[in-house]
Short mmCIF file of C-alpha atoms in Angstrom, two decimals:
data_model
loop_
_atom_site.label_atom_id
_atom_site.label_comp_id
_atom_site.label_asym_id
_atom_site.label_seq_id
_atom_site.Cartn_x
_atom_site.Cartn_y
_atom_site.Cartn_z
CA UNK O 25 29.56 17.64 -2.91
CA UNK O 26 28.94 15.81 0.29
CA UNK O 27 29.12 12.09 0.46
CA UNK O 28 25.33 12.03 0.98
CA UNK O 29 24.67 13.79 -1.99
CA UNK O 30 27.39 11.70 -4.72
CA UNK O 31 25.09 8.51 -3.28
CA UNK O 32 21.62 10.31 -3.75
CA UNK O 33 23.38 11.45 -7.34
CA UNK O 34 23.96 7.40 -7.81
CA UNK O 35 21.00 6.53 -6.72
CA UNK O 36 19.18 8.53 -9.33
CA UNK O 37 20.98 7.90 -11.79
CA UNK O 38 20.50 4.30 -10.85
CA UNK O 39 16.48 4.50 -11.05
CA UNK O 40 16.38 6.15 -14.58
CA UNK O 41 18.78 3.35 -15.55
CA UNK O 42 15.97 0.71 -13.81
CA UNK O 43 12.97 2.49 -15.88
CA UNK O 44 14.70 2.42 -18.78
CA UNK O 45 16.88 -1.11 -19.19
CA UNK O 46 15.58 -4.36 -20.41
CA UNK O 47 16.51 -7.80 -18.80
CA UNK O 48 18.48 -8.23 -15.31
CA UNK O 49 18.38 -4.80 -14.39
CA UNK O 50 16.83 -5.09 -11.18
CA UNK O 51 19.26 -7.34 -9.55
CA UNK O 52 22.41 -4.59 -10.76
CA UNK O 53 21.39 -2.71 -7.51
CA UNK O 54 22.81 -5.51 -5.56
CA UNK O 55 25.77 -6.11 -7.66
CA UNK O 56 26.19 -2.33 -7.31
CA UNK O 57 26.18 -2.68 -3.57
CA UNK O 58 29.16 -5.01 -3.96
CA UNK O 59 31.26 -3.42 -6.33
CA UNK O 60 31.11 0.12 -5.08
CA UNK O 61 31.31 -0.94 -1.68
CA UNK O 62 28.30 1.16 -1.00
CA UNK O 63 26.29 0.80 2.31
CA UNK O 64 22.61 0.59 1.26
CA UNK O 65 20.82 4.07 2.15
CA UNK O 66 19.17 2.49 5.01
CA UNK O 67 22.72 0.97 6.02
CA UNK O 68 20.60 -2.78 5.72
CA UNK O 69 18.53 -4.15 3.51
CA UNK O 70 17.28 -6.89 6.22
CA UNK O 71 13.98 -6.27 6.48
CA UNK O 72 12.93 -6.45 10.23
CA UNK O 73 16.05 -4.21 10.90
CA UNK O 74 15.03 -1.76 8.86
CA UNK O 75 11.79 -2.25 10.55
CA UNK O 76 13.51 -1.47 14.20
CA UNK O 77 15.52 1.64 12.85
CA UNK O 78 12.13 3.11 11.85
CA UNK O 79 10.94 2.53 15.59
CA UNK O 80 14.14 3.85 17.03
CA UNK O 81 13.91 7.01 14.66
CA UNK O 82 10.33 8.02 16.19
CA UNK O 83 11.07 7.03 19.68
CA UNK O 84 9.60 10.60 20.59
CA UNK O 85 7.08 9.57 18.49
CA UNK O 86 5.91 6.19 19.08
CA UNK O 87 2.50 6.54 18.83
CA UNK O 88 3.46 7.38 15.27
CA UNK O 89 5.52 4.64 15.00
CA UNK O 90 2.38 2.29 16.32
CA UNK O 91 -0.03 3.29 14.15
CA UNK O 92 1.54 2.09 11.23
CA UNK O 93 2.79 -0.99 13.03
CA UNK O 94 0.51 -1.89 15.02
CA UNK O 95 -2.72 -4.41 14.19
CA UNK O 96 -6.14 -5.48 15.78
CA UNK O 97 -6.40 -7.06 18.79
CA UNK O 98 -3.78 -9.64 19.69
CA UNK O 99 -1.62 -8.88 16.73
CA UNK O 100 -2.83 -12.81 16.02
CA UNK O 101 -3.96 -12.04 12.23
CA UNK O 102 -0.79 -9.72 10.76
CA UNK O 103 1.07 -13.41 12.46
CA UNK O 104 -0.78 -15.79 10.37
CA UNK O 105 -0.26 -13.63 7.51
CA UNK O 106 3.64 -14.10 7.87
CA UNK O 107 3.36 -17.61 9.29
CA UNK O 108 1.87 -18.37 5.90
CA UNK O 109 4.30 -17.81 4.25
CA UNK O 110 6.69 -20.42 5.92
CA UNK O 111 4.13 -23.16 4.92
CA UNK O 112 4.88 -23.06 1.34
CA UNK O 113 8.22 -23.53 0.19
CA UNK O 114 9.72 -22.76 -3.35
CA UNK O 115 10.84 -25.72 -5.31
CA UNK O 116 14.07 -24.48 -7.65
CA UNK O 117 14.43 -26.36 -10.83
CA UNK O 118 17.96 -26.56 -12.34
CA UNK O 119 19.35 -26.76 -15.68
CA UNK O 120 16.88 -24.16 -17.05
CA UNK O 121 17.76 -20.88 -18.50
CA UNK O 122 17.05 -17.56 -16.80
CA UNK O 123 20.50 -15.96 -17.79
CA UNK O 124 18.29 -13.18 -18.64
CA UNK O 125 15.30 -12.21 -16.84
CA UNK O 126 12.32 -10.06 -16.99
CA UNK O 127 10.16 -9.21 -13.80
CA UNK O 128 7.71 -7.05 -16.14
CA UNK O 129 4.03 -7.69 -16.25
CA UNK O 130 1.05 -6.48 -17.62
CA UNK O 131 -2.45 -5.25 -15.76
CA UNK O 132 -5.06 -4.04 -17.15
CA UNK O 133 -3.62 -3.34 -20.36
CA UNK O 134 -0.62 -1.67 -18.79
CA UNK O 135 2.71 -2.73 -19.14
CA UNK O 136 4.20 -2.33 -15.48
CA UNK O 137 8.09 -3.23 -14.58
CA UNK O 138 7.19 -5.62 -12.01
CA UNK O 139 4.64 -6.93 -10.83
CA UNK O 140 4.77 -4.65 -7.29
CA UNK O 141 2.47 -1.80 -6.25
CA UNK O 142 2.58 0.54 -3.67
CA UNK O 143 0.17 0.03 -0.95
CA UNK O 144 -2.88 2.63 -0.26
CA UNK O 145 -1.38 3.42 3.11
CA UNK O 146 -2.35 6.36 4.87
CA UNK O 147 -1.34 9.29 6.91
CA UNK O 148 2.01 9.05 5.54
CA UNK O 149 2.22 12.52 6.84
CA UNK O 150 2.95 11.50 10.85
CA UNK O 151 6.22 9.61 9.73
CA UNK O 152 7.76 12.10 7.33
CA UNK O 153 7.38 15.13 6.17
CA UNK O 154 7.20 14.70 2.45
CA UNK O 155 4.96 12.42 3.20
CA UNK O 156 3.19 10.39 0.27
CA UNK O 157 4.48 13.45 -2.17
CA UNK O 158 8.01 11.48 -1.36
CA UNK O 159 6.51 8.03 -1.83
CA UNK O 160 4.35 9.52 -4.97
CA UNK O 161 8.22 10.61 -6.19
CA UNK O 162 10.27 7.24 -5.46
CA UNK O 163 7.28 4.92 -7.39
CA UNK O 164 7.31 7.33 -10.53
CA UNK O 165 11.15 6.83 -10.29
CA UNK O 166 10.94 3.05 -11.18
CA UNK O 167 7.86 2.79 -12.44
CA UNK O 168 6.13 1.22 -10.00
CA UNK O 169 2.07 2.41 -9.39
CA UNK O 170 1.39 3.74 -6.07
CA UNK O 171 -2.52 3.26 -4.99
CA UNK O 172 -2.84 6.97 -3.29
CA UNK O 173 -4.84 6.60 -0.10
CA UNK O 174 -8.17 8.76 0.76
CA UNK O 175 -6.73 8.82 4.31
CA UNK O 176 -3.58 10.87 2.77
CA UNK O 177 -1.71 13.83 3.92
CA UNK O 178 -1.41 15.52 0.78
CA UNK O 179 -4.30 16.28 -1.63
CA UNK O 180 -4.88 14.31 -4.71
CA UNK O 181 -3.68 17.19 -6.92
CA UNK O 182 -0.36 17.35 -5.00
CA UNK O 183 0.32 13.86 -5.46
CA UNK O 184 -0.63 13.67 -9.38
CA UNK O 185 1.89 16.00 -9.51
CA UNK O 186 4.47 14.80 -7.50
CA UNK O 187 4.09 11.63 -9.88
CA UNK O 188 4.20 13.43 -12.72
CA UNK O 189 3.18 13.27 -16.07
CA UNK O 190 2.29 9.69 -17.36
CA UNK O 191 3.35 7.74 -14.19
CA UNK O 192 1.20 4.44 -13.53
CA UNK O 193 -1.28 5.59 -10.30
CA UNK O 194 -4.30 4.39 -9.05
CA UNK O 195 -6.09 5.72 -6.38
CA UNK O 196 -8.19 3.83 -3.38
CA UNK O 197 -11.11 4.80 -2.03
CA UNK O 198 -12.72 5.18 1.33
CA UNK O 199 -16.53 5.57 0.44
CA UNK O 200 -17.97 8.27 1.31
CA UNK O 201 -21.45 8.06 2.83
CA UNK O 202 -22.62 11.12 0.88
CA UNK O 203 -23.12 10.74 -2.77
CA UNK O 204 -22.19 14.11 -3.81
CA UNK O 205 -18.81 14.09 -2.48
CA UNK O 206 -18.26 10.54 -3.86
CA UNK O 207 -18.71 12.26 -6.97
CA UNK O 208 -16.65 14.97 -6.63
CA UNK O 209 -13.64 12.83 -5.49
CA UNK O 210 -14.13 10.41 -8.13
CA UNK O 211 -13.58 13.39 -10.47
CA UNK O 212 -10.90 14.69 -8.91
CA UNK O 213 -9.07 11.57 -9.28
CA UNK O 214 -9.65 10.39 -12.98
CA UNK O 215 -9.22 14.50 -13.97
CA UNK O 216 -5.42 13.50 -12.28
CA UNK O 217 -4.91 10.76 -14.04
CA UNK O 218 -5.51 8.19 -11.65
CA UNK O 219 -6.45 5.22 -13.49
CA UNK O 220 -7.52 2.37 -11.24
CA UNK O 221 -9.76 3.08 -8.52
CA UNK O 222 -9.32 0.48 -5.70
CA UNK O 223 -12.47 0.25 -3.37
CA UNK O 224 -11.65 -0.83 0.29
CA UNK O 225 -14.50 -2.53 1.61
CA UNK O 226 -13.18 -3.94 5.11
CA UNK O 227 -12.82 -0.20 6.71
CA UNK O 228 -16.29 0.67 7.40
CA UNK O 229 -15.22 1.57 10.39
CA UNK O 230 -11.86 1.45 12.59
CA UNK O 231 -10.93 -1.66 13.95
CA UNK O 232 -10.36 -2.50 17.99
CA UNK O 233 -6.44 -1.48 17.56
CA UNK O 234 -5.04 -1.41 21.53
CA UNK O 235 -1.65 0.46 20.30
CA UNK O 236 -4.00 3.33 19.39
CA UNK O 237 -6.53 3.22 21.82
CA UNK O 238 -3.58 3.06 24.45
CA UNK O 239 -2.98 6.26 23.52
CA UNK O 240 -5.75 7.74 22.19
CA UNK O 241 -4.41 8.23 18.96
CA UNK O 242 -6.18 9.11 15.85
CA UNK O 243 -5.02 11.61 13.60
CA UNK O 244 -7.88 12.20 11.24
CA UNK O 245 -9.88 14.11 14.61
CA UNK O 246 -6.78 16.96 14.08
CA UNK O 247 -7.31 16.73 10.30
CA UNK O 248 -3.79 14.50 9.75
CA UNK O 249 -5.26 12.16 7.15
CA UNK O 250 -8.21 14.58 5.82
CA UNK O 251 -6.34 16.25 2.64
CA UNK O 252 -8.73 14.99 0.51
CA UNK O 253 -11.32 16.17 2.39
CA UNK O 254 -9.95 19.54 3.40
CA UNK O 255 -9.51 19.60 -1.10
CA UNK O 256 -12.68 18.77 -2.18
CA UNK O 257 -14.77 21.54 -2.90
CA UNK O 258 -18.46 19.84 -2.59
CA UNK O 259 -17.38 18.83 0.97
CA UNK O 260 -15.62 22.11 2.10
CA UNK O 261 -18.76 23.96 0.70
CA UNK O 262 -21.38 21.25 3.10
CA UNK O 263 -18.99 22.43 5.78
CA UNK O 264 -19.57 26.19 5.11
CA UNK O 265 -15.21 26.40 4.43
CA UNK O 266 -13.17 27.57 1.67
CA UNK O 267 -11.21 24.66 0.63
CA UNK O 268 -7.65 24.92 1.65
CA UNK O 269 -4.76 26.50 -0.44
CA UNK O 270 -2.44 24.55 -2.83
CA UNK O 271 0.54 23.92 -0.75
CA UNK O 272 -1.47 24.09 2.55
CA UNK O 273 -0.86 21.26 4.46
CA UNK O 274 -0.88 19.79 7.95
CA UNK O 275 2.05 20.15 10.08
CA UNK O 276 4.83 17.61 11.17
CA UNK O 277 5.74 15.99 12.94
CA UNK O 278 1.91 15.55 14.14
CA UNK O 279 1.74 16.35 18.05
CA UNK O 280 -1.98 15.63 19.11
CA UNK O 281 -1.10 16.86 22.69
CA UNK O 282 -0.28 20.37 21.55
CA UNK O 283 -2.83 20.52 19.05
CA UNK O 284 -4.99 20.03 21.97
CA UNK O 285 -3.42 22.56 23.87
CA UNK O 286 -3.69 24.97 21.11
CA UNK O 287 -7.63 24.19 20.51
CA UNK O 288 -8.12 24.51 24.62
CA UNK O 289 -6.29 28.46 24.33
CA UNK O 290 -8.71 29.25 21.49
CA UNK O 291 -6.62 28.31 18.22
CA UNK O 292 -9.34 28.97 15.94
CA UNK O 293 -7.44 27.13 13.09
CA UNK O 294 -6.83 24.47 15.39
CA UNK O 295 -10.17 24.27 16.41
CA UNK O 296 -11.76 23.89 12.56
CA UNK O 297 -9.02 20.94 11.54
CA UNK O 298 -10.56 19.34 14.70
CA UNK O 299 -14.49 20.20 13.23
CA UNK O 300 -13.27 19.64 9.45
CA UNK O 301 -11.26 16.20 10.78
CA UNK O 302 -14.29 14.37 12.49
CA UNK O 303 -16.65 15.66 9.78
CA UNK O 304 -14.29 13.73 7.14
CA UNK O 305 -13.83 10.80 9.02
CA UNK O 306 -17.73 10.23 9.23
CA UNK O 307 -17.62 10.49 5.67
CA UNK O 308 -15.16 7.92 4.89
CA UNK O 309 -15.29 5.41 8.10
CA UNK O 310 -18.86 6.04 7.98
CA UNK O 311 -20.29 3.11 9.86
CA UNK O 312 -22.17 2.24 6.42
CA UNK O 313 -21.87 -0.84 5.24
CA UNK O 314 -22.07 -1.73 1.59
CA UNK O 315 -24.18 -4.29 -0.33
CA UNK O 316 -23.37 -5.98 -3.84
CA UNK O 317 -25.70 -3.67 -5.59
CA UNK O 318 -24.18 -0.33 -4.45
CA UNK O 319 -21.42 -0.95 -6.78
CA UNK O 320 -23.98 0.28 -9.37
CA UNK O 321 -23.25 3.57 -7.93
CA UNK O 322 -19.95 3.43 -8.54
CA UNK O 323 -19.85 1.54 -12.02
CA UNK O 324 -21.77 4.54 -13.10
CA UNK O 325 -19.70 7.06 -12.47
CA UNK O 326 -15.79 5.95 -12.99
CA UNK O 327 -14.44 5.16 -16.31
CA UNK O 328 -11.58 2.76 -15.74
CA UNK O 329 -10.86 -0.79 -13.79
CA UNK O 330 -12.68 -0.88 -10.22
CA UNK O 331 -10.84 -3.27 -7.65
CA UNK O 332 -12.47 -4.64 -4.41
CA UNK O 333 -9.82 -4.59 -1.54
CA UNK O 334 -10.69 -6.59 0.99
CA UNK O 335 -11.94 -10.32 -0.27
CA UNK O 336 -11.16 -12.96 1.94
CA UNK O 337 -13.68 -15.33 0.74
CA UNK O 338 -14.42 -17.64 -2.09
CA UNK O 339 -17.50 -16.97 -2.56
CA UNK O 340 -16.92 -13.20 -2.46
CA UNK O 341 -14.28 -13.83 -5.14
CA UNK O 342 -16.92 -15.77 -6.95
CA UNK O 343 -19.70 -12.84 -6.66
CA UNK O 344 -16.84 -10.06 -7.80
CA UNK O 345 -16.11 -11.62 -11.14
CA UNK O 346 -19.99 -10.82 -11.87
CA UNK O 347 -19.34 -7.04 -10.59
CA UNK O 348 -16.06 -5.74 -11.33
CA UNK O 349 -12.44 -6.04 -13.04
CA UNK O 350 -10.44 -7.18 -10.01
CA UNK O 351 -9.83 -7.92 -6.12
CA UNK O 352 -6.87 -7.50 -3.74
CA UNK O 353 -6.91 -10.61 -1.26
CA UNK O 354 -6.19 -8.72 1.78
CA UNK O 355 -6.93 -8.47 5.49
CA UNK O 356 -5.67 -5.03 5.66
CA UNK O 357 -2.51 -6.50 7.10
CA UNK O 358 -4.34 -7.59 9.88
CA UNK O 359 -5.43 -4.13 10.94
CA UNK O 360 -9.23 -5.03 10.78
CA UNK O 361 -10.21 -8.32 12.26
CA UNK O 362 -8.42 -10.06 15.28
CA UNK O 363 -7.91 -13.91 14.77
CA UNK O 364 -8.69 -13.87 11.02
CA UNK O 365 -7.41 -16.11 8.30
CA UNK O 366 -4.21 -15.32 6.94
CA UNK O 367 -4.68 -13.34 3.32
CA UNK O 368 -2.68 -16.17 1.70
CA UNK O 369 -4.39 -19.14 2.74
CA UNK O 370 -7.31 -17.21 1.08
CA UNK O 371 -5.64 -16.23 -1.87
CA UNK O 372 -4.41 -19.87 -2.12
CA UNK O 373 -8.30 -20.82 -1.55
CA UNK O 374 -9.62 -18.35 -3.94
CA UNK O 375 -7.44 -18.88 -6.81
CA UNK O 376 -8.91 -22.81 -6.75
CA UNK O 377 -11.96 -22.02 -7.32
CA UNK O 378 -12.76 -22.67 -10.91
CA UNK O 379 -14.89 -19.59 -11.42
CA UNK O 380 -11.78 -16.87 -10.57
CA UNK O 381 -9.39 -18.85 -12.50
CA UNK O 382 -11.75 -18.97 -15.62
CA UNK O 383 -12.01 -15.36 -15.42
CA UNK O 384 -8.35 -14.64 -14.92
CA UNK O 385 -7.41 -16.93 -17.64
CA UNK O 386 -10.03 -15.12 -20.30
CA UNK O 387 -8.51 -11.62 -18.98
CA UNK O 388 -11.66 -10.46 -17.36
CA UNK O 389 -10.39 -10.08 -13.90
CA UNK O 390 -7.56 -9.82 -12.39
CA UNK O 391 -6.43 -11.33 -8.56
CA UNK O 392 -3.72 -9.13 -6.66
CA UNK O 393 -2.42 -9.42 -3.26
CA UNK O 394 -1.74 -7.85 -0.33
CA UNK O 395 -0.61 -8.85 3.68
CA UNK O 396 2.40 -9.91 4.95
CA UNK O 397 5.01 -9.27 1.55
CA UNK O 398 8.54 -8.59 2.89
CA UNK O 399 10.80 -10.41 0.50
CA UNK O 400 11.00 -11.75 -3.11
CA UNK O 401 10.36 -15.25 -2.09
CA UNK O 402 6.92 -13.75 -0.77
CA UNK O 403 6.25 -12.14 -4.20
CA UNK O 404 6.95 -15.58 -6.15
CA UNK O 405 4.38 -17.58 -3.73
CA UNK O 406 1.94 -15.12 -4.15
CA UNK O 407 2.20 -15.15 -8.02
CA UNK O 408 2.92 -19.37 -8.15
CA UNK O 409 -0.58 -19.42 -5.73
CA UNK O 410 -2.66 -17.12 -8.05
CA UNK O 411 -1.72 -13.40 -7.61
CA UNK O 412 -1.13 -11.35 -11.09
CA UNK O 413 0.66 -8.81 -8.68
CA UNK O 414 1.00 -7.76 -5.22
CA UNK O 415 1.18 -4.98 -2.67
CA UNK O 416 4.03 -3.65 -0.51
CA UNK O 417 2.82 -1.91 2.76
CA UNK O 418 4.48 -1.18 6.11
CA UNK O 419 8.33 -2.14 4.58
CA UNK O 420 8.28 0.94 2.15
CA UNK O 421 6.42 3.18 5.33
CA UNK O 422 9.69 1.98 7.15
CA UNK O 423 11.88 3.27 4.68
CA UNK O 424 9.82 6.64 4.08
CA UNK O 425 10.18 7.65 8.26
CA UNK O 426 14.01 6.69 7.62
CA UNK O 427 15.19 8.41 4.82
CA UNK O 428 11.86 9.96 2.55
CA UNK O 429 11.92 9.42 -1.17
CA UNK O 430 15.60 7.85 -1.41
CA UNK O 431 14.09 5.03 1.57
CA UNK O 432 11.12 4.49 -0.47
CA UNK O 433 12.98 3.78 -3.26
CA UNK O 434 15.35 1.61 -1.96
CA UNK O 435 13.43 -0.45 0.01
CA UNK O 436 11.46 -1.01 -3.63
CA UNK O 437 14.87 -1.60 -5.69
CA UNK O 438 15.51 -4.57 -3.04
CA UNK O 439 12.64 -6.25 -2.64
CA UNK O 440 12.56 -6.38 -6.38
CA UNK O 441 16.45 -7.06 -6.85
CA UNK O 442 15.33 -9.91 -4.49
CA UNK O 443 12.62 -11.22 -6.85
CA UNK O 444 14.13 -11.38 -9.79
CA UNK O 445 17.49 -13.25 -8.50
CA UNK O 446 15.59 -15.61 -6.35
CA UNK O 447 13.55 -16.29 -9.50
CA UNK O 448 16.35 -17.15 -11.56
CA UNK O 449 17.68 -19.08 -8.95
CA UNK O 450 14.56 -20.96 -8.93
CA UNK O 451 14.85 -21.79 -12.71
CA UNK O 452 12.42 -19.01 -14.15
CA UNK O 453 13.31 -16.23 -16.11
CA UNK O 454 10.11 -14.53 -16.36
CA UNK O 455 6.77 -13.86 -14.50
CA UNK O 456 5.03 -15.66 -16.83
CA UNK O 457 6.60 -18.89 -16.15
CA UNK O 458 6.02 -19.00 -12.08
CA UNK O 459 2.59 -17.32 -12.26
CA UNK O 460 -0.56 -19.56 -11.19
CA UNK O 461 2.11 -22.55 -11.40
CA UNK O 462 1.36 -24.60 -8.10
CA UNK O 463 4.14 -26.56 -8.89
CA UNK O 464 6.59 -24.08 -8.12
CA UNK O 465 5.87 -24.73 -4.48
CA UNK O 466 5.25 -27.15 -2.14
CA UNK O 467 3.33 -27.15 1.06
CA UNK O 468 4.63 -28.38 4.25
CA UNK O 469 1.94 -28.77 7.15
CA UNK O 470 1.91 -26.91 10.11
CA UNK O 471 2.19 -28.64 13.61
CA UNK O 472 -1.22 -28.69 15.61
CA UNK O 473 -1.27 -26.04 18.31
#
């Protein structure tokens, strides 16, 4: 047995032990760290490191790399969604006791062990290739939901089972324009065991993103991103295809240049991903933009909790209690609009309003967040301003191009090994007692630019 394989042994055994432990078991991984004298899989668990090994990993690669880090415009919005953060500071309280501690939480009737869930991010595919059946594997480890993307790699079949039987997963949805293979998605998806479904609403189309259009990158045109498209038989069938094999999938690492090369020589299978690609990406970046009332659709037709990802604004927040069980605050990590607020400045304006709070408090609707977590500090603002949970996005993306399931995982096990010290250390030993509580933090004003 190699040295890499005793710590992936460790590290297994290590997330059955997180599943299946009551109080203070997060915060064992770091105390394991210490007392094993074992280098974290990613050899750091400082975020914006991990963040450049990722980068150096796909220097052949970087417009890989830039997809998933790069944002709209001027970068300006994915800043003010970190610069939030530094505006509100946690306020510990001593003398309280959080010897034991519990980071578990309940949404929508489920009892999760944190309150953390993976990110719909997609094309997972270009940075690794286990792609989200890897990040489908690490979540079901600890027990964590990931929200499956409709931009994935892998089909929505391949995933259910990668998460296996009676793992939390919900699954997020790019709207298709046509009805029919709305339908036939939705089913696909609740017949899996998906039980959420998360509905983005600020990807109509793809934002003005100059890392991309630098290099003309967009893997959805070479099918990279369209396995639940090239799966879905109502779709396939409007395209006049067979839908593709279990276990077919698209290459990696994904190489637009020679796909191009391949299509110009007369790859024929090259040449229908290209067709099958652009066809799927008018279905889900459609240029259609939704109104209130075409929720109805939707309402209709899934049996389960429907989240709007997106809401930035009060009165949106206001209007979605009236329509549907939850939001995620988001900005899409600043991927959408250039020189937008940051998502926590409107989660912290949102979760004012007397309307959401009323609803939240009565169990009718539930706030989560997403844009700009990185540590467990971030996690206990987002909660003490509102949030019943949040999302993780490009940190666990890092971890997936370094080292696939096992980076996944880890950079999950820290993040929440960071929450639940830093909330003991802060003089709470559960959830419950930072959530919504304003007086956890305080706000320190920003200088005028």
């Amino acid at each position: 047995m190699t040295a890499n394989d005793a710590n992936n042994k460790s590290s297994d055994a290590e997330a059955t032990s997180i599943v299946s432990q009551g109080s203070n078991h997060w915060s064992a991984f770091m105390l394991s760290i210490y007392k094993e004298r074992r280098p974290p899989a990613l050899s750091t668990v400082e975020v914006k490191r991990i963040e450049e090994l990722a980068r150096e990993k796909l220097k052949d690669h970087m417009d890989a790399y830039l997809y998933v880090f790069g944002s709209a415009g001027t970068c300006s919005t994915e800043r003010f969604n970190r610069e939030a953060f530094d505006t509100w500071r946690i306020v510990p309280h001593m003398l309280r006791d959080a010897t034991s501690r519990d980071i578990g939480t309940t949404i929508f009737g489920a009892k999760l062990n944190s309150p953390l869930l993976i990110a719909p991010i997609g094309v997972q595919g270009i940075v690794h290739p286990e792609a989200e059946l890897a990040t489908a594997r690490a979540a079901a480890s600890l027990g964590v939901p990931m929200i499956m993307s409709t931009a994935s790699t892998r089909s929505i079949e391949a995933v259910a089972a990668a998460s296996g039987p009676g793992s939390p997963r919900w699954y997020q949805l790019y709207w298709p324009k046509t009805p029919e293979v709305t339908l036939s998605v939705l089913a696909r998806a609740k017949k899996e065991g998906f039980t959420a479904l998360v509905v983005t609403l600020d990807t109509p189309t793809i934002g003005w993103r100059p890392h991309d259009l630098d290099r003309t990158y967009l893997p959805f045109l070479h099918g990279t991103g369209a396995a639940v498209g090239l799966s879905d038989p109502v779709f396939m069938r409007r395209m006049g295809q067979e839908v593709w094999p279990v276990g077919k999938h698209v290459e990696f690492p994904y190489d637009p240049a020679a796909l191009e090369v391949r299509a110009a020589q007369g790859d024929v299978e090259v040449q229908t991903r290209k067709t099958l690609g652009t066809a799927w990406l008018a279905e889900t970046n459609s240029g259609v933009y939704r109104t209130w009332e075409d929720l109805a659709f939707l309402k209709k037709n899934w049996e389960g909790p429907i989240v709007l990802k997106g809401i930035q604004s009060v009165n949106d927040a206001e209007t979605a209690v009236d329509w549907v069980d939850g939001i995620v605050v988001s900005n899409h990590g600043g991927r959408q609009v250039d020189g937008a607020t940051a998502s926590l400045d409107a989660l912290d304006a949102i979760c004012l309003s007397e309307k959401v709070r009323a609803a939240q408090a009565a169990g009718t609707f539930t706030v989560l967040f997403d844009s700009g977590i990185r540590t467990g500090s971030d996690i206990i603002k987002a909660l003490a301003l509102g949030a019943q949970g949040v999302l993780l996005g490009r940190p666990f993306m890092y971890g997936l191009c370094l080292a696939g399931e096992q980076g996944v995982a880890e950079q999950v096990r820290s993040i929440l090994s960071d929450l639940e010290i830093t909330l003991g250390l802060s003089g709470y030993s559960d959830i419950k007692g930072v959530q919504g509580k304003r007086s956890a933090l305080v706000k320190v004003p920003t200088a005028k630019l």
